[in-house]
Amino acid sequence: MSWFESLILGLVQGLTEFLPISSSAHLRLTAAFAGWHDPGAAFTAITQIGTEAAVLIYFRKDIARIISTWFRSLYTKALRSEQDAKMGWLVIVGSLPIGILGLVFKDAIVGPARDLRLTATTLIVMGIVLGIADRLAARDEEGGRHRAIRERKTLQQLGVKDGLIFGFCQAMALIPGVSRSGATISGGLLLGFTREAAARYSFLLAIPAVLASGAFEIKDVIEEPGHISWGPTVFATVIAFFVGYAVIAWFMKFITTKSFMPFVIYRIALGILLFVLTGTACPTPHAGESGSWRPPPTTPREREAAGERSRSASASLFTKRPKGKKQGVSHGSSGAGAFSGRKSAGELAGRGVCGAADARGCAGRGGHGSGERRVPRRGPAAGGAFRSLTGRAEIRWAHAPWPRARAAPH
């Protein structure tokens, strides 16, 4: 990851973490549209520590009071009825669902759950849920000709059952596109709480979950170094902290007088746009995933595993080997060959050299540019071969284990 990428991703994380539009989805989409590798779940979890540090500072007085009262209530019975002591227990209870489900479904979270089509679906569905919840809250607050104004609940009325429901709503945010704040605020509004109460408890509830997730990811990265670029990641975390603090201060003022409808419209529009773009394969549903956080393969076994990942991401490598000429390599994913020989690279690219993942698609396209028809020749399972009918040239192919040009073996 470059420093410029970390700057942009840090800004995106800080801007979207506290808004009900899903920061993990925006990190995923930013990387996909920019043509960068998916930053991955580890990068997301670590940069979220920066935004949670902003929560700790913004709510420092409330947090200090809750922690102090909760600890003292453990040995002072009279304090157990205090609201701050209850809030401490409610934060613990509400954090259990995401902790348990996060450990159980960890492999799915860092893999299949990052499919852009799933992200688009959750953006739209949760946008509709947020819109319904916001509308119900507005009806209670405004009343109507045949409806009296209904008083909504505050944090003093939050119970254990409510805390668990908030917790399961937060656990849904393990899927990119759901939004931690969007899910918990929607749940709170549907339970009858005010916008401010739902948002405040949502931010407090996220603290242990995000800090624990970040700590686990840091431990994994330390045990397996090379999976993440520490310098850019720390830089993105710092950027996310400062931007996140400004956003949370604005958001807490915004929700006291405004509706969530602008966020609802944005989520639905973004989800539809993403469906359209993935339907045209631009970006592909798994754009940027191949090799996003893995170090370059060094051993034959690693190269073989990387080749399998490459196949699913539609990347291939073609090598033309004319007799008596120097060999060259082309990136299969781009379709523009860097071949050497009698024909220049530009001539070959312009005459239909194919870079599709399925090498059989090249048959009959005249890759050499001379009108020769190429037919597949049976070969070992590890790869295939194409030989011109005249026998003058041969194209061998194999799936690229790493998206980087390499000289073909002599």
mmCIF file of C-alpha atoms in Angstrom:
data_model
loop_
_atom_site.group_PDB
_atom_site.id
_atom_site.type_symbol
_atom_site.label_atom_id
_atom_site.label_comp_id
_atom_site.label_asym_id
_atom_site.label_seq_id
_atom_site.Cartn_x
_atom_site.Cartn_y
_atom_site.Cartn_z
ATOM 1 C CA MET A 1 0.000 0.000 0.000
ATOM 2 C CA SER A 2 1.325 3.426 -0.941
ATOM 3 C CA TRP A 3 1.199 6.519 1.270
ATOM 4 C CA PHE A 4 -1.310 8.143 -1.070
ATOM 5 C CA GLU A 5 -3.612 5.138 -0.796
ATOM 6 C CA SER A 6 -3.372 5.228 3.006
ATOM 7 C CA LEU A 7 -4.215 8.954 3.008
ATOM 8 C CA ILE A 8 -7.361 8.442 0.924
ATOM 9 C CA LEU A 9 -8.469 5.343 2.835
ATOM 10 C CA GLY A 10 -7.862 7.084 6.172
ATOM 11 C CA LEU A 11 -10.050 9.987 5.065
ATOM 12 C CA VAL A 12 -12.760 7.570 3.928
ATOM 13 C CA GLN A 13 -12.626 5.668 7.232
ATOM 14 C CA GLY A 14 -12.902 8.841 9.301
ATOM 15 C CA LEU A 15 -15.714 10.312 7.207
ATOM 16 C CA THR A 16 -17.895 7.192 7.099
ATOM 17 C CA GLU A 17 -17.321 5.369 10.411
ATOM 18 C CA PHE A 18 -19.975 7.246 12.392
ATOM 19 C CA LEU A 19 -22.411 7.869 9.564
ATOM 20 C CA PRO A 20 -25.009 5.149 8.814
ATOM 21 C CA ILE A 21 -23.497 4.378 5.406
ATOM 22 C CA SER A 22 -20.912 1.677 6.275
ATOM 23 C CA SER A 23 -17.220 2.548 6.494
ATOM 24 C CA SER A 24 -16.084 -1.000 5.579
ATOM 25 C CA ALA A 25 -18.156 -0.887 2.382
ATOM 26 C CA HIS A 26 -16.682 2.477 1.398
ATOM 27 C CA LEU A 27 -13.128 1.271 2.031
ATOM 28 C CA ARG A 28 -13.864 -1.763 -0.153
ATOM 29 C CA LEU A 29 -15.471 0.323 -2.901
ATOM 30 C CA THR A 30 -12.796 3.023 -2.869
ATOM 31 C CA ALA A 31 -10.095 0.419 -3.441
ATOM 32 C CA ALA A 32 -12.125 -1.344 -6.156
ATOM 33 C CA PHE A 33 -12.941 1.803 -8.140
ATOM 34 C CA ALA A 34 -9.410 3.170 -7.806
ATOM 35 C CA GLY A 35 -7.930 -0.104 -9.057
ATOM 36 C CA TRP A 36 -6.131 -0.768 -5.769
ATOM 37 C CA HIS A 37 -5.966 -4.022 -3.881
ATOM 38 C CA ASP A 38 -8.722 -4.596 -1.321
ATOM 39 C CA PRO A 39 -7.263 -3.171 1.945
ATOM 40 C CA GLY A 40 -8.720 -6.189 3.723
ATOM 41 C CA ALA A 41 -10.432 -6.815 7.039
ATOM 42 C CA ALA A 42 -7.153 -6.385 8.976
ATOM 43 C CA PHE A 43 -6.594 -2.865 7.645
ATOM 44 C CA THR A 44 -10.215 -1.953 8.373
ATOM 45 C CA ALA A 45 -10.054 -3.263 11.949
ATOM 46 C CA ILE A 46 -6.802 -1.441 12.742
ATOM 47 C CA THR A 47 -7.877 1.910 11.261
ATOM 48 C CA GLN A 48 -11.131 1.667 13.227
ATOM 49 C CA ILE A 49 -9.009 1.952 16.360
ATOM 50 C CA GLY A 50 -8.288 5.516 15.274
ATOM 51 C CA THR A 51 -11.964 6.399 14.985
ATOM 52 C CA GLU A 52 -12.759 4.691 18.285
ATOM 53 C CA ALA A 53 -10.032 6.776 19.918
ATOM 54 C CA ALA A 54 -12.070 9.782 18.754
ATOM 55 C CA VAL A 55 -15.112 8.288 20.537
ATOM 56 C CA LEU A 56 -13.086 7.824 23.718
ATOM 57 C CA ILE A 57 -12.075 11.469 23.713
ATOM 58 C CA TYR A 58 -15.460 12.862 22.690
ATOM 59 C CA PHE A 59 -17.352 10.847 25.351
ATOM 60 C CA ARG A 60 -14.462 10.863 27.854
ATOM 61 C CA LYS A 61 -16.561 12.238 30.736
ATOM 62 C CA ASP A 62 -19.390 9.746 30.223
ATOM 63 C CA ILE A 63 -16.960 6.840 29.808
ATOM 64 C CA ALA A 64 -14.931 7.755 32.902
ATOM 65 C CA ARG A 65 -18.098 8.050 34.978
ATOM 66 C CA ILE A 66 -19.495 4.716 33.712
ATOM 67 C CA ILE A 67 -16.241 2.809 34.298
ATOM 68 C CA SER A 68 -15.735 4.317 37.770
ATOM 69 C CA THR A 69 -19.297 3.634 38.919
ATOM 70 C CA TRP A 70 -19.307 0.120 37.441
ATOM 71 C CA PHE A 71 -16.082 -0.907 39.200
ATOM 72 C CA ARG A 72 -17.218 0.543 42.529
ATOM 73 C CA SER A 73 -20.578 -1.192 42.208
ATOM 74 C CA LEU A 74 -18.804 -4.553 42.236
ATOM 75 C CA TYR A 75 -18.116 -4.154 45.971
ATOM 76 C CA THR A 76 -20.610 -1.402 46.920
ATOM 77 C CA LYS A 77 -24.148 -2.708 46.772
ATOM 78 C CA ALA A 78 -25.755 0.739 47.004
ATOM 79 C CA LEU A 79 -24.228 1.780 43.655
ATOM 80 C CA ARG A 80 -25.699 -1.138 41.700
ATOM 81 C CA SER A 81 -28.935 0.727 41.128
ATOM 82 C CA GLU A 82 -27.113 3.719 39.607
ATOM 83 C CA GLN A 83 -27.686 4.302 35.887
ATOM 84 C CA ASP A 84 -23.950 4.445 35.130
ATOM 85 C CA ALA A 85 -23.388 1.053 36.785
ATOM 86 C CA LYS A 86 -26.261 -0.421 34.746
ATOM 87 C CA MET A 87 -24.839 1.122 31.582
ATOM 88 C CA GLY A 88 -21.531 -0.631 32.202
ATOM 89 C CA TRP A 89 -23.294 -3.997 32.338
ATOM 90 C CA LEU A 90 -25.438 -3.136 29.302
ATOM 91 C CA VAL A 91 -22.345 -2.347 27.228
ATOM 92 C CA ILE A 92 -20.843 -5.710 28.227
ATOM 93 C CA VAL A 93 -24.069 -7.608 27.440
ATOM 94 C CA GLY A 94 -24.509 -5.805 24.119
ATOM 95 C CA SER A 95 -20.933 -6.640 23.091
ATOM 96 C CA LEU A 96 -21.365 -10.418 23.456
ATOM 97 C CA PRO A 97 -23.164 -11.130 20.125
ATOM 98 C CA ILE A 98 -20.566 -9.468 17.896
ATOM 99 C CA GLY A 99 -17.712 -11.072 19.839
ATOM 100 C CA ILE A 100 -19.131 -14.592 19.512
ATOM 101 C CA LEU A 101 -20.322 -14.286 15.918
ATOM 102 C CA GLY A 102 -17.103 -12.545 14.870
ATOM 103 C CA LEU A 103 -15.011 -15.498 16.071
ATOM 104 C CA VAL A 104 -17.352 -18.137 14.620
ATOM 105 C CA PHE A 105 -17.631 -16.565 11.160
ATOM 106 C CA LYS A 106 -14.171 -15.028 10.896
ATOM 107 C CA ASP A 107 -13.235 -16.890 7.705
ATOM 108 C CA ALA A 108 -16.437 -15.840 5.955
ATOM 109 C CA ILE A 109 -16.005 -12.228 7.068
ATOM 110 C CA VAL A 110 -12.564 -11.872 5.498
ATOM 111 C CA GLY A 111 -13.541 -13.812 2.362
ATOM 112 C CA PRO A 112 -16.984 -14.324 0.763
ATOM 113 C CA ALA A 113 -18.617 -11.503 2.780
ATOM 114 C CA ARG A 114 -16.517 -8.965 0.869
ATOM 115 C CA ASP A 115 -18.233 -9.729 -2.453
ATOM 116 C CA LEU A 116 -19.357 -6.427 -3.993
ATOM 117 C CA ARG A 117 -22.759 -7.864 -4.891
ATOM 118 C CA LEU A 118 -23.412 -8.689 -1.239
ATOM 119 C CA THR A 119 -22.226 -5.196 -0.298
ATOM 120 C CA ALA A 120 -24.691 -3.670 -2.776
ATOM 121 C CA THR A 121 -27.525 -5.790 -1.370
ATOM 122 C CA THR A 122 -26.849 -4.816 2.244
ATOM 123 C CA LEU A 123 -26.536 -1.144 1.314
ATOM 124 C CA ILE A 124 -30.029 -1.172 -0.199
ATOM 125 C CA VAL A 125 -31.753 -3.426 2.354
ATOM 126 C CA MET A 126 -30.366 -1.665 5.420
ATOM 127 C CA GLY A 127 -31.081 1.686 3.779
ATOM 128 C CA ILE A 128 -34.754 0.716 3.518
ATOM 129 C CA VAL A 129 -34.775 -0.497 7.139
ATOM 130 C CA LEU A 130 -33.205 2.769 8.320
ATOM 131 C CA GLY A 131 -35.792 4.744 6.319
ATOM 132 C CA ILE A 132 -38.698 2.838 7.896
ATOM 133 C CA ALA A 133 -37.275 3.244 11.402
ATOM 134 C CA ASP A 134 -36.644 6.946 10.862
ATOM 135 C CA ARG A 135 -40.169 7.466 9.537
ATOM 136 C CA LEU A 136 -41.710 5.747 12.573
ATOM 137 C CA ALA A 137 -39.634 7.945 14.879
ATOM 138 C CA ALA A 138 -40.727 11.068 13.016
ATOM 139 C CA ARG A 139 -44.419 10.072 13.323
ATOM 140 C CA ASP A 140 -44.067 9.647 17.079
ATOM 141 C CA GLU A 141 -42.323 12.986 17.465
ATOM 142 C CA GLU A 142 -44.590 15.003 15.176
ATOM 143 C CA GLY A 143 -47.950 13.324 15.802
ATOM 144 C CA GLY A 144 -50.778 14.073 13.395
ATOM 145 C CA ARG A 145 -54.439 14.906 13.005
ATOM 146 C CA HIS A 146 -55.555 11.608 14.508
ATOM 147 C CA ARG A 147 -52.362 10.731 16.371
ATOM 148 C CA ALA A 148 -51.023 12.182 19.583
ATOM 149 C CA ILE A 149 -47.344 12.878 20.031
ATOM 150 C CA ARG A 150 -45.743 9.782 21.529
ATOM 151 C CA GLU A 151 -42.846 10.137 23.924
ATOM 152 C CA ARG A 152 -39.931 7.918 22.952
ATOM 153 C CA LYS A 153 -37.616 6.114 25.366
ATOM 154 C CA THR A 154 -34.294 7.413 26.690
ATOM 155 C CA LEU A 155 -31.196 5.554 27.877
ATOM 156 C CA GLN A 156 -32.587 5.473 31.424
ATOM 157 C CA GLN A 157 -35.211 3.020 30.149
ATOM 158 C CA LEU A 158 -32.679 0.722 28.422
ATOM 159 C CA GLY A 159 -32.884 -2.851 29.696
ATOM 160 C CA VAL A 160 -30.975 -6.114 29.238
ATOM 161 C CA LYS A 161 -33.324 -7.295 26.476
ATOM 162 C CA ASP A 162 -32.843 -4.010 24.640
ATOM 163 C CA GLY A 163 -29.075 -4.294 25.067
ATOM 164 C CA LEU A 164 -29.032 -7.771 23.498
ATOM 165 C CA ILE A 165 -31.124 -6.580 20.547
ATOM 166 C CA PHE A 166 -28.743 -3.666 20.052
ATOM 167 C CA GLY A 167 -25.880 -6.182 20.211
ATOM 168 C CA PHE A 168 -27.297 -8.428 17.486
ATOM 169 C CA CYS A 169 -27.906 -5.368 15.330
ATOM 170 C CA GLN A 170 -24.263 -4.410 15.797
ATOM 171 C CA ALA A 171 -23.165 -7.948 14.881
ATOM 172 C CA MET A 172 -24.822 -7.532 11.470
ATOM 173 C CA ALA A 173 -22.147 -4.923 10.714
ATOM 174 C CA LEU A 174 -19.625 -7.757 10.313
ATOM 175 C CA ILE A 175 -20.897 -7.795 6.709
ATOM 176 C CA PRO A 176 -19.565 -4.839 4.672
ATOM 177 C CA GLY A 177 -22.407 -2.553 3.667
ATOM 178 C CA VAL A 178 -24.541 -2.958 6.787
ATOM 179 C CA SER A 179 -22.950 -0.137 8.866
ATOM 180 C CA ARG A 180 -22.413 -0.506 12.596
ATOM 181 C CA SER A 181 -24.056 2.808 13.456
ATOM 182 C CA GLY A 182 -26.788 2.327 10.838
ATOM 183 C CA ALA A 183 -27.799 -1.101 12.163
ATOM 184 C CA THR A 184 -27.750 -0.178 15.856
ATOM 185 C CA ILE A 185 -29.495 3.167 15.342
ATOM 186 C CA SER A 186 -32.167 1.469 13.223
ATOM 187 C CA GLY A 187 -32.651 -1.139 15.923
ATOM 188 C CA GLY A 188 -32.893 1.544 18.588
ATOM 189 C CA LEU A 189 -35.459 3.550 16.649
ATOM 190 C CA LEU A 190 -37.569 0.429 16.050
ATOM 191 C CA LEU A 191 -37.416 -0.287 19.798
ATOM 192 C CA GLY A 192 -38.842 3.152 20.466
ATOM 193 C CA PHE A 193 -35.732 5.084 21.557
ATOM 194 C CA THR A 194 -34.950 8.646 20.556
ATOM 195 C CA ARG A 195 -32.405 9.313 17.821
ATOM 196 C CA GLU A 196 -29.908 10.777 20.282
ATOM 197 C CA ALA A 197 -30.263 7.893 22.757
ATOM 198 C CA ALA A 198 -29.869 5.271 20.016
ATOM 199 C CA ALA A 199 -26.788 7.007 18.594
ATOM 200 C CA ARG A 200 -25.141 7.530 21.991
ATOM 201 C CA TYR A 201 -25.569 3.892 23.037
ATOM 202 C CA SER A 202 -24.429 2.799 19.566
ATOM 203 C CA PHE A 203 -21.138 4.668 19.941
ATOM 204 C CA LEU A 204 -20.557 3.376 23.486
ATOM 205 C CA LEU A 205 -21.382 -0.178 22.402
ATOM 206 C CA ALA A 206 -18.841 -0.056 19.577
ATOM 207 C CA ILE A 207 -15.863 0.735 21.850
ATOM 208 C CA PRO A 208 -15.125 -2.765 23.275
ATOM 209 C CA ALA A 209 -15.960 -4.508 19.983
ATOM 210 C CA VAL A 210 -13.718 -2.324 17.826
ATOM 211 C CA LEU A 211 -10.816 -2.254 20.281
ATOM 212 C CA ALA A 212 -10.943 -6.045 20.714
ATOM 213 C CA SER A 213 -11.131 -6.609 16.946
ATOM 214 C CA GLY A 214 -8.198 -4.279 16.343
ATOM 215 C CA ALA A 215 -6.139 -5.998 19.051
ATOM 216 C CA PHE A 216 -6.763 -9.445 17.518
ATOM 217 C CA GLU A 217 -5.795 -8.218 14.052
ATOM 218 C CA ILE A 218 -2.610 -6.596 15.380
ATOM 219 C CA LYS A 219 -1.708 -9.871 17.104
ATOM 220 C CA ASP A 220 -2.252 -11.845 13.890
ATOM 221 C CA VAL A 221 -0.198 -9.372 11.860
ATOM 222 C CA ILE A 222 2.676 -9.525 14.371
ATOM 223 C CA GLU A 223 2.637 -13.325 14.271
ATOM 224 C CA GLU A 224 2.614 -13.339 10.454
ATOM 225 C CA PRO A 225 4.548 -10.239 9.365
ATOM 226 C CA GLY A 226 4.294 -9.078 5.771
ATOM 227 C CA HIS A 227 0.500 -9.134 5.533
ATOM 228 C CA ILE A 228 0.181 -5.413 6.062
ATOM 229 C CA SER A 229 2.256 -2.266 5.516
ATOM 230 C CA TRP A 230 2.698 -0.829 9.003
ATOM 231 C CA GLY A 231 3.768 2.687 8.041
ATOM 232 C CA PRO A 232 0.835 3.503 5.739
ATOM 233 C CA THR A 233 -1.617 1.707 8.045
ATOM 234 C CA VAL A 234 -0.584 3.752 11.099
ATOM 235 C CA PHE A 235 -0.724 6.915 8.983
ATOM 236 C CA ALA A 236 -4.281 6.044 7.853
ATOM 237 C CA THR A 237 -5.259 5.376 11.474
ATOM 238 C CA VAL A 238 -4.058 8.822 12.564
ATOM 239 C CA ILE A 239 -5.919 10.493 9.694
ATOM 240 C CA ALA A 240 -9.067 8.551 10.616
ATOM 241 C CA PHE A 241 -8.798 9.769 14.220
ATOM 242 C CA PHE A 242 -8.771 13.491 13.417
ATOM 243 C CA VAL A 243 -11.406 13.279 10.694
ATOM 244 C CA GLY A 244 -13.573 10.972 12.814
ATOM 245 C CA TYR A 245 -13.560 13.355 15.784
ATOM 246 C CA ALA A 246 -14.857 16.197 13.606
ATOM 247 C CA VAL A 247 -17.538 13.953 12.078
ATOM 248 C CA ILE A 248 -18.850 12.640 15.400
ATOM 249 C CA ALA A 249 -19.164 16.180 16.802
ATOM 250 C CA TRP A 250 -21.171 17.208 13.733
ATOM 251 C CA PHE A 251 -23.279 14.041 13.674
ATOM 252 C CA MET A 252 -24.440 14.321 17.302
ATOM 253 C CA LYS A 253 -25.749 17.832 16.552
ATOM 254 C CA PHE A 254 -27.252 16.763 13.239
ATOM 255 C CA ILE A 255 -29.453 13.962 14.596
ATOM 256 C CA THR A 256 -31.108 16.167 17.228
ATOM 257 C CA THR A 257 -32.939 18.195 14.577
ATOM 258 C CA LYS A 258 -32.561 16.357 11.240
ATOM 259 C CA SER A 259 -33.854 13.170 9.652
ATOM 260 C CA PHE A 260 -31.801 10.218 8.432
ATOM 261 C CA MET A 261 -33.468 10.344 5.003
ATOM 262 C CA PRO A 262 -30.415 11.850 3.200
ATOM 263 C CA PHE A 263 -28.403 8.795 4.292
ATOM 264 C CA VAL A 264 -31.232 6.470 3.252
ATOM 265 C CA ILE A 265 -31.335 7.939 -0.258
ATOM 266 C CA TYR A 266 -27.535 7.802 -0.528
ATOM 267 C CA ARG A 267 -27.368 4.150 0.528
ATOM 268 C CA ILE A 268 -30.038 3.013 -1.921
ATOM 269 C CA ALA A 269 -28.558 5.021 -4.802
ATOM 270 C CA LEU A 270 -25.052 3.689 -4.117
ATOM 271 C CA GLY A 271 -26.333 0.114 -3.906
ATOM 272 C CA ILE A 272 -28.167 0.387 -7.231
ATOM 273 C CA LEU A 273 -25.123 1.970 -8.885
ATOM 274 C CA LEU A 274 -22.925 -0.817 -7.559
ATOM 275 C CA PHE A 275 -25.298 -3.464 -8.931
ATOM 276 C CA VAL A 276 -25.182 -1.795 -12.341
ATOM 277 C CA LEU A 277 -21.388 -1.617 -12.344
ATOM 278 C CA THR A 278 -20.848 -5.183 -11.140
ATOM 279 C CA GLY A 279 -23.397 -6.326 -13.715
ATOM 280 C CA THR A 280 -21.164 -4.843 -16.411
ATOM 281 C CA ALA A 281 -18.063 -6.295 -14.689
ATOM 282 C CA CYS A 282 -16.628 -2.845 -13.953
ATOM 283 C CA PRO A 283 -15.539 -3.370 -11.261
ATOM 284 C CA THR A 284 -15.813 -7.137 -10.993
ATOM 285 C CA PRO A 285 -17.526 -8.504 -7.851
ATOM 286 C CA HIS A 286 -14.152 -9.520 -6.440
ATOM 287 C CA ALA A 287 -12.179 -6.542 -7.778
ATOM 288 C CA GLY A 288 -8.901 -6.019 -6.002
ATOM 289 C CA GLU A 289 -9.148 -9.159 -3.892
ATOM 290 C CA SER A 290 -6.430 -11.235 -5.566
ATOM 291 C CA GLY A 291 -3.251 -10.862 -3.560
ATOM 292 C CA SER A 292 -4.656 -7.916 -1.641
ATOM 293 C CA TRP A 293 -2.780 -8.601 1.568
ATOM 294 C CA ARG A 294 -0.632 -11.635 0.779
ATOM 295 C CA PRO A 295 3.148 -11.426 0.341
ATOM 296 C CA PRO A 296 4.599 -12.472 -3.031
ATOM 297 C CA PRO A 297 4.841 -16.275 -3.366
ATOM 298 C CA THR A 298 8.341 -17.683 -3.016
ATOM 299 C CA THR A 299 8.013 -21.472 -2.837
ATOM 300 C CA PRO A 300 6.489 -23.747 -5.522
ATOM 301 C CA ARG A 301 3.611 -24.604 -3.197
ATOM 302 C CA GLU A 302 2.858 -20.912 -2.558
ATOM 303 C CA ARG A 303 3.005 -20.212 -6.277
ATOM 304 C CA GLU A 304 0.573 -23.055 -6.953
ATOM 305 C CA ALA A 305 -1.865 -21.712 -4.318
ATOM 306 C CA ALA A 306 -1.500 -18.204 -5.699
ATOM 307 C CA GLY A 307 -2.252 -19.552 -9.152
ATOM 308 C CA GLU A 308 -5.577 -20.934 -7.930
ATOM 309 C CA ARG A 309 -6.486 -17.520 -6.479
ATOM 310 C CA SER A 310 -5.472 -15.956 -9.757
ATOM 311 C CA ARG A 311 -7.825 -18.172 -11.730
ATOM 312 C CA SER A 312 -10.820 -17.040 -9.702
ATOM 313 C CA ALA A 313 -9.849 -13.393 -10.259
ATOM 314 C CA SER A 314 -9.551 -13.881 -14.060
ATOM 315 C CA ALA A 315 -5.832 -13.196 -14.367
ATOM 316 C CA SER A 316 -3.633 -15.122 -16.767
ATOM 317 C CA LEU A 317 -0.162 -15.032 -18.248
ATOM 318 C CA PHE A 318 0.698 -15.711 -21.895
ATOM 319 C CA THR A 319 4.151 -16.406 -23.212
ATOM 320 C CA LYS A 320 5.011 -16.465 -26.883
ATOM 321 C CA ARG A 321 8.026 -18.523 -27.802
ATOM 322 C CA PRO A 322 8.976 -18.161 -31.497
ATOM 323 C CA LYS A 323 11.880 -20.306 -32.578
ATOM 324 C CA GLY A 324 15.219 -18.577 -32.426
ATOM 325 C CA LYS A 325 13.784 -15.421 -30.880
ATOM 326 C CA LYS A 326 13.875 -13.949 -27.414
ATOM 327 C CA GLN A 327 10.971 -14.814 -25.211
ATOM 328 C CA GLY A 328 8.516 -12.337 -23.789
ATOM 329 C CA VAL A 329 5.682 -12.087 -21.322
ATOM 330 C CA SER A 330 2.299 -10.375 -21.337
ATOM 331 C CA HIS A 331 -0.162 -9.657 -18.566
ATOM 332 C CA GLY A 332 -3.219 -11.787 -19.227
ATOM 333 C CA SER A 333 -5.460 -9.464 -17.205
ATOM 334 C CA SER A 334 -4.765 -6.484 -19.444
ATOM 335 C CA GLY A 335 -4.836 -8.259 -22.776
ATOM 336 C CA ALA A 336 -1.914 -6.171 -24.132
ATOM 337 C CA GLY A 337 1.132 -8.334 -24.783
ATOM 338 C CA ALA A 338 4.719 -7.412 -24.161
ATOM 339 C CA PHE A 339 6.037 -9.845 -26.754
ATOM 340 C CA SER A 340 9.380 -9.746 -28.460
ATOM 341 C CA GLY A 341 10.186 -11.177 -31.883
ATOM 342 C CA ARG A 342 9.599 -10.053 -35.421
ATOM 343 C CA LYS A 343 6.377 -8.272 -34.470
ATOM 344 C CA SER A 344 6.443 -5.352 -32.016
ATOM 345 C CA ALA A 345 4.291 -5.360 -28.876
ATOM 346 C CA GLY A 346 1.999 -2.684 -30.318
ATOM 347 C CA GLU A 347 1.465 -4.630 -33.535
ATOM 348 C CA LEU A 348 0.673 -7.805 -31.668
ATOM 349 C CA ALA A 349 -1.708 -6.070 -29.265
ATOM 350 C CA GLY A 350 -3.444 -4.370 -32.171
ATOM 351 C CA ARG A 351 -3.911 -7.624 -34.095
ATOM 352 C CA GLY A 352 -5.943 -9.432 -31.452
ATOM 353 C CA VAL A 353 -3.537 -11.007 -28.967
ATOM 354 C CA CYS A 354 -5.896 -12.343 -26.364
ATOM 355 C CA GLY A 355 -5.511 -12.030 -22.591
ATOM 356 C CA ALA A 356 -8.626 -13.841 -21.373
ATOM 357 C CA ALA A 357 -8.485 -16.093 -18.315
ATOM 358 C CA ASP A 358 -9.594 -19.045 -20.412
ATOM 359 C CA ALA A 359 -6.781 -19.619 -22.901
ATOM 360 C CA ARG A 360 -9.110 -21.514 -25.209
ATOM 361 C CA GLY A 361 -10.746 -18.191 -26.065
ATOM 362 C CA CYS A 362 -7.637 -17.311 -28.075
ATOM 363 C CA ALA A 363 -8.146 -20.055 -30.634
ATOM 364 C CA GLY A 364 -8.899 -18.722 -34.079
ATOM 365 C CA ARG A 365 -8.202 -15.065 -33.214
ATOM 366 C CA GLY A 366 -4.947 -14.822 -35.078
ATOM 367 C CA GLY A 367 -2.748 -13.940 -32.091
ATOM 368 C CA HIS A 368 0.361 -13.882 -34.266
ATOM 369 C CA GLY A 369 -1.197 -11.286 -36.565
ATOM 370 C CA SER A 370 -0.590 -13.296 -39.743
ATOM 371 C CA GLY A 371 -4.048 -14.835 -40.106
ATOM 372 C CA GLU A 372 -2.876 -18.224 -38.878
ATOM 373 C CA ARG A 373 -5.467 -20.289 -37.059
ATOM 374 C CA ARG A 374 -4.388 -21.649 -33.687
ATOM 375 C CA VAL A 375 -5.889 -24.805 -32.261
ATOM 376 C CA PRO A 376 -5.533 -26.235 -28.731
ATOM 377 C CA ARG A 377 -3.118 -29.026 -28.106
ATOM 378 C CA ARG A 378 -3.682 -31.372 -25.206
ATOM 379 C CA GLY A 379 -1.180 -31.005 -22.408
ATOM 380 C CA PRO A 380 -0.666 -31.643 -18.689
ATOM 381 C CA ALA A 381 -3.269 -30.523 -16.171
ATOM 382 C CA ALA A 382 -1.072 -27.664 -15.013
ATOM 383 C CA GLY A 383 -1.407 -25.798 -18.306
ATOM 384 C CA GLY A 384 -2.069 -25.994 -22.029
ATOM 385 C CA ALA A 385 -0.463 -25.069 -25.325
ATOM 386 C CA PHE A 386 -1.366 -23.503 -28.636
ATOM 387 C CA ARG A 387 0.638 -24.333 -31.733
ATOM 388 C CA SER A 388 0.156 -22.684 -35.069
ATOM 389 C CA LEU A 389 -0.790 -24.972 -37.933
ATOM 390 C CA THR A 390 2.422 -24.004 -39.731
ATOM 391 C CA GLY A 391 4.533 -24.966 -36.709
ATOM 392 C CA ARG A 392 6.425 -21.645 -36.798
ATOM 393 C CA ALA A 393 5.414 -20.370 -33.395
ATOM 394 C CA GLU A 394 3.998 -21.589 -30.165
ATOM 395 C CA ILE A 395 2.075 -19.872 -27.360
ATOM 396 C CA ARG A 396 2.225 -21.466 -23.966
ATOM 397 C CA TRP A 397 0.010 -20.287 -21.148
ATOM 398 C CA ALA A 398 -0.235 -20.673 -17.421
ATOM 399 C CA HIS A 399 -2.230 -18.788 -14.826
ATOM 400 C CA ALA A 400 -0.275 -15.985 -13.193
ATOM 401 C CA PRO A 401 0.316 -16.551 -9.469
ATOM 402 C CA TRP A 402 1.167 -12.871 -8.974
ATOM 403 C CA PRO A 403 0.169 -9.857 -11.095
ATOM 404 C CA ARG A 404 3.698 -8.932 -12.076
ATOM 405 C CA ALA A 405 5.609 -9.488 -15.313
ATOM 406 C CA ARG A 406 8.273 -12.200 -15.138
ATOM 407 C CA ALA A 407 10.637 -13.581 -17.714
ATOM 408 C CA ALA A 408 9.694 -17.005 -19.024
ATOM 409 C CA PRO A 409 12.112 -19.837 -18.148
ATOM 410 C CA HIS A 410 14.577 -20.818 -20.877
#
